[in-house]
């Protein structure tokens, strides 16, 4: 992995996902699980838990880039637009900065976008990359 | 809600939670779902997805403080220690700073601790508090 490399994971978020996430985390905020109440809110309908959508960034990091063996040190998510049930969202991670080459600490830029290309989350991750999986960029 | 107020949510994280979270997010990193491989890792056993544990902060915010009607703007999580399957973790949110009183934007300090009182996550949230639910601190 070197600066500029990126990887993505894309998924349609179903009502099932949102209800299971509520059950796992205990976050039964009506904005996520009460259609009637959510219709009267500023969002006009039920929205997906921001942390569920943000967790797709963890999927990219753990599964694809840098992948298995990565140690997750930090995740920051700015929730910039609501995600609706049924939205197809794409989490993208880009190698942005090698913070410490010897310790293999890297900063990854993050975007989550929806099916209309609109950014729903932006943020960054800090990770420790497995041995032998990081290249210094060419000068 | 005023500066210094806090609220918590506590839960034992089961194997079920971790497997359901993997199914919802697509994060089937072996460190979470492969006992044999995880035993050979630096952690010595399967660990809980960091973002699953971090999501309990969202539970506190959406359910208890500031609660219903809160708009979640940002979540930062530093994963400082691993969480094992079976750990009982407590997510605590404290009102730390009123960023903008007129716009009702508040910064919440976050800690997640385990049953031994060890910090597993530290971070912060930025939220927009519902109308009439924020008090200026006394001078």
Coordinates of C-alpha atoms in Angstrom, one line a residue:
Chain A
X1 CA 0.0 0.0 0.0
X2 CA 1.2 3.5 -0.9
X3 CA -0.1 7.0 -0.8
X4 CA -3.1 7.4 -3.2
X5 CA -4.1 3.7 -3.1
X6 CA -7.8 3.2 -2.3
X7 CA -10.4 0.5 -1.8
X8 CA -14.2 0.5 -1.5
X9 CA -17.1 -1.5 -0.2
X10 CA -20.7 -0.9 -1.3
X11 CA -24.0 -2.1 0.1
X12 CA -27.7 -1.3 0.1
X13 CA -28.8 -0.7 3.6
X14 CA -32.0 -2.6 4.3
X15 CA -34.6 -2.1 7.0
X16 CA -33.3 -5.5 8.4
X17 CA -29.8 -4.0 8.8
X18 CA -31.1 -1.0 10.8
X19 CA -33.3 -3.1 13.0
X20 CA -30.6 -5.7 13.7
X21 CA -28.1 -2.8 14.5
X22 CA -30.7 -1.4 16.9
X23 CA -31.0 -4.8 18.6
X24 CA -27.2 -5.2 18.9
X25 CA -26.4 -1.7 20.1
X26 CA -29.5 -0.8 22.1
X27 CA -30.0 2.3 20.0
X28 CA -33.8 2.3 19.5
X29 CA -34.0 6.0 18.8
X30 CA -37.4 6.5 17.1
X31 CA -35.7 8.3 14.2
X32 CA -34.4 4.8 13.2
X33 CA -37.2 2.5 14.1
X34 CA -40.5 4.4 14.3
X35 CA -41.9 5.2 10.8
X36 CA -44.7 7.4 12.1
X37 CA -42.5 9.5 14.4
X38 CA -39.7 9.8 11.8
X39 CA -42.2 11.1 9.2
X40 CA -42.8 14.0 11.5
X41 CA -39.1 14.7 12.0
X42 CA -36.8 17.0 10.0
X43 CA -35.7 14.0 8.0
X44 CA -39.2 13.0 6.9
X45 CA -38.6 9.3 7.2
X46 CA -36.5 6.8 9.1
X47 CA -32.8 7.2 8.8
X48 CA -29.9 4.7 9.1
X49 CA -27.8 4.9 12.3
X50 CA -24.7 7.0 11.3
X51 CA -22.4 4.5 13.1
X52 CA -23.8 1.6 11.0
X53 CA -22.9 3.5 7.8
X54 CA -19.5 4.5 9.3
X55 CA -18.8 0.8 10.1
X56 CA -18.6 0.0 6.4
X57 CA -15.3 2.0 6.6
X58 CA -14.1 -0.6 9.1
X59 CA -15.1 -3.3 6.6
X60 CA -12.9 -1.8 3.9
X61 CA -10.0 -1.5 6.3
X62 CA -10.3 -5.0 7.8
X63 CA -11.2 -6.9 4.6
X64 CA -9.5 -5.1 1.7
X65 CA -7.1 -2.3 2.5
X66 CA -4.8 -2.6 4.4
X67 CA -6.8 -5.8 5.2
X68 CA -6.2 -8.7 7.6
X69 CA -3.7 -8.0 10.4
X70 CA -4.3 -4.2 10.4
X71 CA -4.6 -2.7 13.9
X72 CA -7.4 -0.1 14.0
X73 CA -6.3 2.9 16.1
X74 CA -8.8 5.6 15.4
X75 CA -11.9 6.3 13.4
X76 CA -13.4 9.8 12.9
X77 CA -16.8 10.2 11.1
X78 CA -18.5 13.5 10.2
X79 CA -22.1 12.7 9.4
X80 CA -22.8 15.3 6.7
X81 CA -26.1 14.0 5.2
X82 CA -28.7 11.6 6.4
X83 CA -28.8 8.0 5.0
X84 CA -32.2 6.6 4.2
X85 CA -33.3 3.0 4.5
X86 CA -32.8 1.5 1.0
X87 CA -29.9 3.8 0.1
X88 CA -26.9 2.1 -1.6
X89 CA -23.8 3.5 0.1
X90 CA -20.2 3.1 -0.9
X91 CA -17.4 3.4 1.7
X92 CA -14.1 4.4 0.3
X93 CA -10.7 4.5 2.1
X94 CA -7.7 6.2 0.6
X95 CA -4.1 6.1 1.8
X96 CA -3.5 9.8 2.6
X97 CA -0.4 10.1 4.8
X98 CA 2.3 7.9 6.3
X99 CA 2.4 9.2 9.8
X100 CA 5.3 7.0 10.9
X101 CA 7.0 4.6 8.4
X102 CA 9.0 2.7 11.0
X103 CA 6.0 2.1 13.2
X104 CA 3.8 1.5 10.1
X105 CA 1.2 4.1 11.2
X106 CA -0.9 5.5 8.4
X107 CA -3.7 7.9 8.0
X108 CA -6.5 6.9 5.6
X109 CA -9.0 9.5 4.2
X110 CA -12.6 8.3 4.3
X111 CA -15.7 9.0 2.2
X112 CA -19.1 7.4 2.3
X113 CA -21.3 8.3 -0.6
X114 CA -24.9 7.4 -1.6
X115 CA -26.3 6.2 -5.0
X116 CA -26.6 9.8 -6.1
X117 CA -22.9 10.4 -5.5
X118 CA -23.7 12.6 -2.5
X119 CA -21.3 12.4 0.4
X120 CA -23.0 11.2 3.6
X121 CA -19.9 10.7 5.8
X122 CA -16.4 12.1 5.6
X123 CA -13.7 11.3 8.0
X124 CA -10.4 9.6 8.5
X125 CA -8.9 6.5 10.1
X126 CA -5.5 5.9 11.7
X127 CA -4.2 2.3 11.4
X128 CA -1.1 0.3 12.0
X129 CA -0.4 -1.6 8.8
X130 CA 0.8 -5.3 8.9
X131 CA 4.6 -5.8 8.3
X132 CA 5.8 -5.6 4.8
X133 CA 2.6 -4.1 3.4
X134 CA 3.6 -0.4 3.2
X135 CA 5.7 1.2 0.5
X136 CA 7.3 4.6 0.6
X137 CA 5.9 6.7 -2.2
X138 CA 8.3 7.5 -5.0
X139 CA 9.8 10.9 -4.9
Chain B
X1 CA -28.2 19.5 29.7
X2 CA -25.3 21.5 31.0
X3 CA -21.5 21.1 31.2
X4 CA -20.5 18.2 33.4
X5 CA -23.7 16.2 32.9
X6 CA -23.2 12.6 31.8
X7 CA -25.0 9.4 30.9
X8 CA -24.0 5.8 30.3
X9 CA -25.1 2.6 28.7
X10 CA -23.6 -0.8 29.7
X11 CA -23.8 -4.1 27.9
X12 CA -22.1 -7.5 27.8
X13 CA -20.9 -8.0 24.2
X14 CA -21.8 -11.6 23.2
X15 CA -20.6 -13.7 20.3
X16 CA -24.0 -13.2 18.8
X17 CA -23.5 -9.5 18.7
X18 CA -20.2 -9.8 17.0
X19 CA -21.5 -12.3 14.4
X20 CA -24.6 -10.2 13.6
X21 CA -22.4 -7.1 13.3
X22 CA -20.2 -8.9 10.8
X23 CA -23.3 -10.0 8.9
X24 CA -24.7 -6.5 8.8
X25 CA -21.5 -4.6 7.9
X26 CA -19.7 -7.3 5.8
X27 CA -16.7 -7.0 8.2
X28 CA -15.7 -10.7 8.4
X29 CA -12.1 -10.0 9.3
X30 CA -10.9 -13.3 10.9
X31 CA -9.8 -11.5 14.0
X32 CA -13.5 -11.2 14.8
X33 CA -14.9 -14.4 13.5
X34 CA -12.2 -17.1 13.3
X35 CA -11.3 -18.5 16.7
X36 CA -8.3 -20.5 15.5
X37 CA -6.7 -17.7 13.5
X38 CA -7.4 -15.1 16.3
X39 CA -5.7 -17.4 18.8
X40 CA -2.5 -17.1 16.7
X41 CA -2.8 -13.3 16.5
X42 CA -1.3 -10.6 18.8
X43 CA -4.7 -10.5 20.7
X44 CA -4.7 -14.2 21.5
X45 CA -8.5 -14.6 20.9
X46 CA -11.3 -13.1 18.9
X47 CA -12.0 -9.4 19.6
X48 CA -15.1 -7.3 19.2
X49 CA -15.3 -4.9 16.2
X50 CA -14.1 -1.5 17.5
X51 CA -17.0 0.2 15.7
X52 CA -19.5 -2.1 17.4
X53 CA -18.3 -1.0 20.8
X54 CA -18.1 2.7 19.6
X55 CA -21.7 2.4 18.5
X56 CA -22.8 2.2 22.2
X57 CA -21.8 5.9 22.4
X58 CA -24.5 6.6 19.7
X59 CA -26.9 4.6 21.9
X60 CA -26.3 6.9 24.9
X61 CA -26.6 10.0 22.7
X62 CA -29.7 8.9 20.9
X63 CA -31.5 7.4 23.8
X64 CA -30.4 9.1 27.0
X65 CA -28.3 12.3 26.6
X66 CA -29.2 14.6 24.9
X67 CA -31.6 11.9 23.6
X68 CA -34.4 11.9 21.0
X69 CA -34.2 14.7 18.5
X70 CA -30.4 15.1 18.7
X71 CA -28.6 15.5 15.4
X72 CA -25.4 13.5 15.3
X73 CA -22.7 15.6 13.6
X74 CA -19.4 13.8 14.3
X75 CA -18.1 10.8 16.2
X76 CA -14.4 10.2 16.9
X77 CA -13.2 7.0 18.5
X78 CA -9.7 6.1 19.5
X79 CA -9.4 2.4 20.0
X80 CA -7.0 2.2 22.9
X81 CA -7.4 -1.5 24.1
X82 CA -9.0 -4.6 22.6
X83 CA -12.5 -5.7 23.6
X84 CA -12.9 -9.4 24.0
X85 CA -16.1 -11.4 23.4
X86 CA -17.9 -11.6 26.8
X87 CA -16.6 -8.2 28.0
X88 CA -19.1 -6.0 29.8
X89 CA -18.5 -2.5 28.4
X90 CA -19.8 0.8 29.6
X91 CA -20.1 3.8 27.2
X92 CA -20.2 7.2 29.0
X93 CA -20.8 10.5 27.4
X94 CA -20.1 13.8 29.2
X95 CA -21.1 17.3 28.2
X96 CA -17.7 18.9 27.8
X97 CA -18.1 22.1 25.8
X98 CA -20.9 24.3 24.3
X99 CA -19.4 25.1 20.9
X100 CA -22.2 27.4 19.9
X101 CA -25.1 28.1 22.2
X102 CA -27.4 29.8 19.6
X103 CA -27.0 26.9 17.2
X104 CA -27.1 24.4 20.1
X105 CA -23.9 22.6 19.0
X106 CA -22.2 20.8 21.8
X107 CA -19.0 18.6 22.2
X108 CA -19.4 15.5 24.3
X109 CA -16.4 13.7 25.8
X110 CA -16.6 9.9 25.4
X111 CA -15.2 6.9 27.3
X112 CA -15.9 3.3 26.9
X113 CA -14.5 1.1 29.7
X114 CA -14.6 -2.6 30.4
X115 CA -15.5 -4.6 33.5
X116 CA -12.0 -4.0 34.9
X117 CA -12.4 -0.2 34.6
X118 CA -9.9 -0.2 31.8
X119 CA -10.5 2.3 29.0
X120 CA -11.1 0.6 25.7
X121 CA -12.2 3.6 23.6
X122 CA -11.8 7.3 24.1
X123 CA -13.1 10.0 21.9
X124 CA -15.7 12.8 21.4
X125 CA -18.9 13.5 19.7
X126 CA -20.3 16.7 18.2
X127 CA -24.1 17.0 18.3
X128 CA -26.9 19.5 17.7
X129 CA -29.1 19.4 20.8
X130 CA -32.9 19.7 20.5
X131 CA -34.5 23.0 21.3
X132 CA -34.8 23.9 24.9
X133 CA -32.6 21.2 26.2
X134 CA -29.4 23.0 26.7
X135 CA -28.5 25.3 29.7
X136 CA -25.7 27.7 30.0
X137 CA -23.5 26.7 32.9
X138 CA -23.6 29.0 35.9
X139 CA -20.6 31.3 36.1

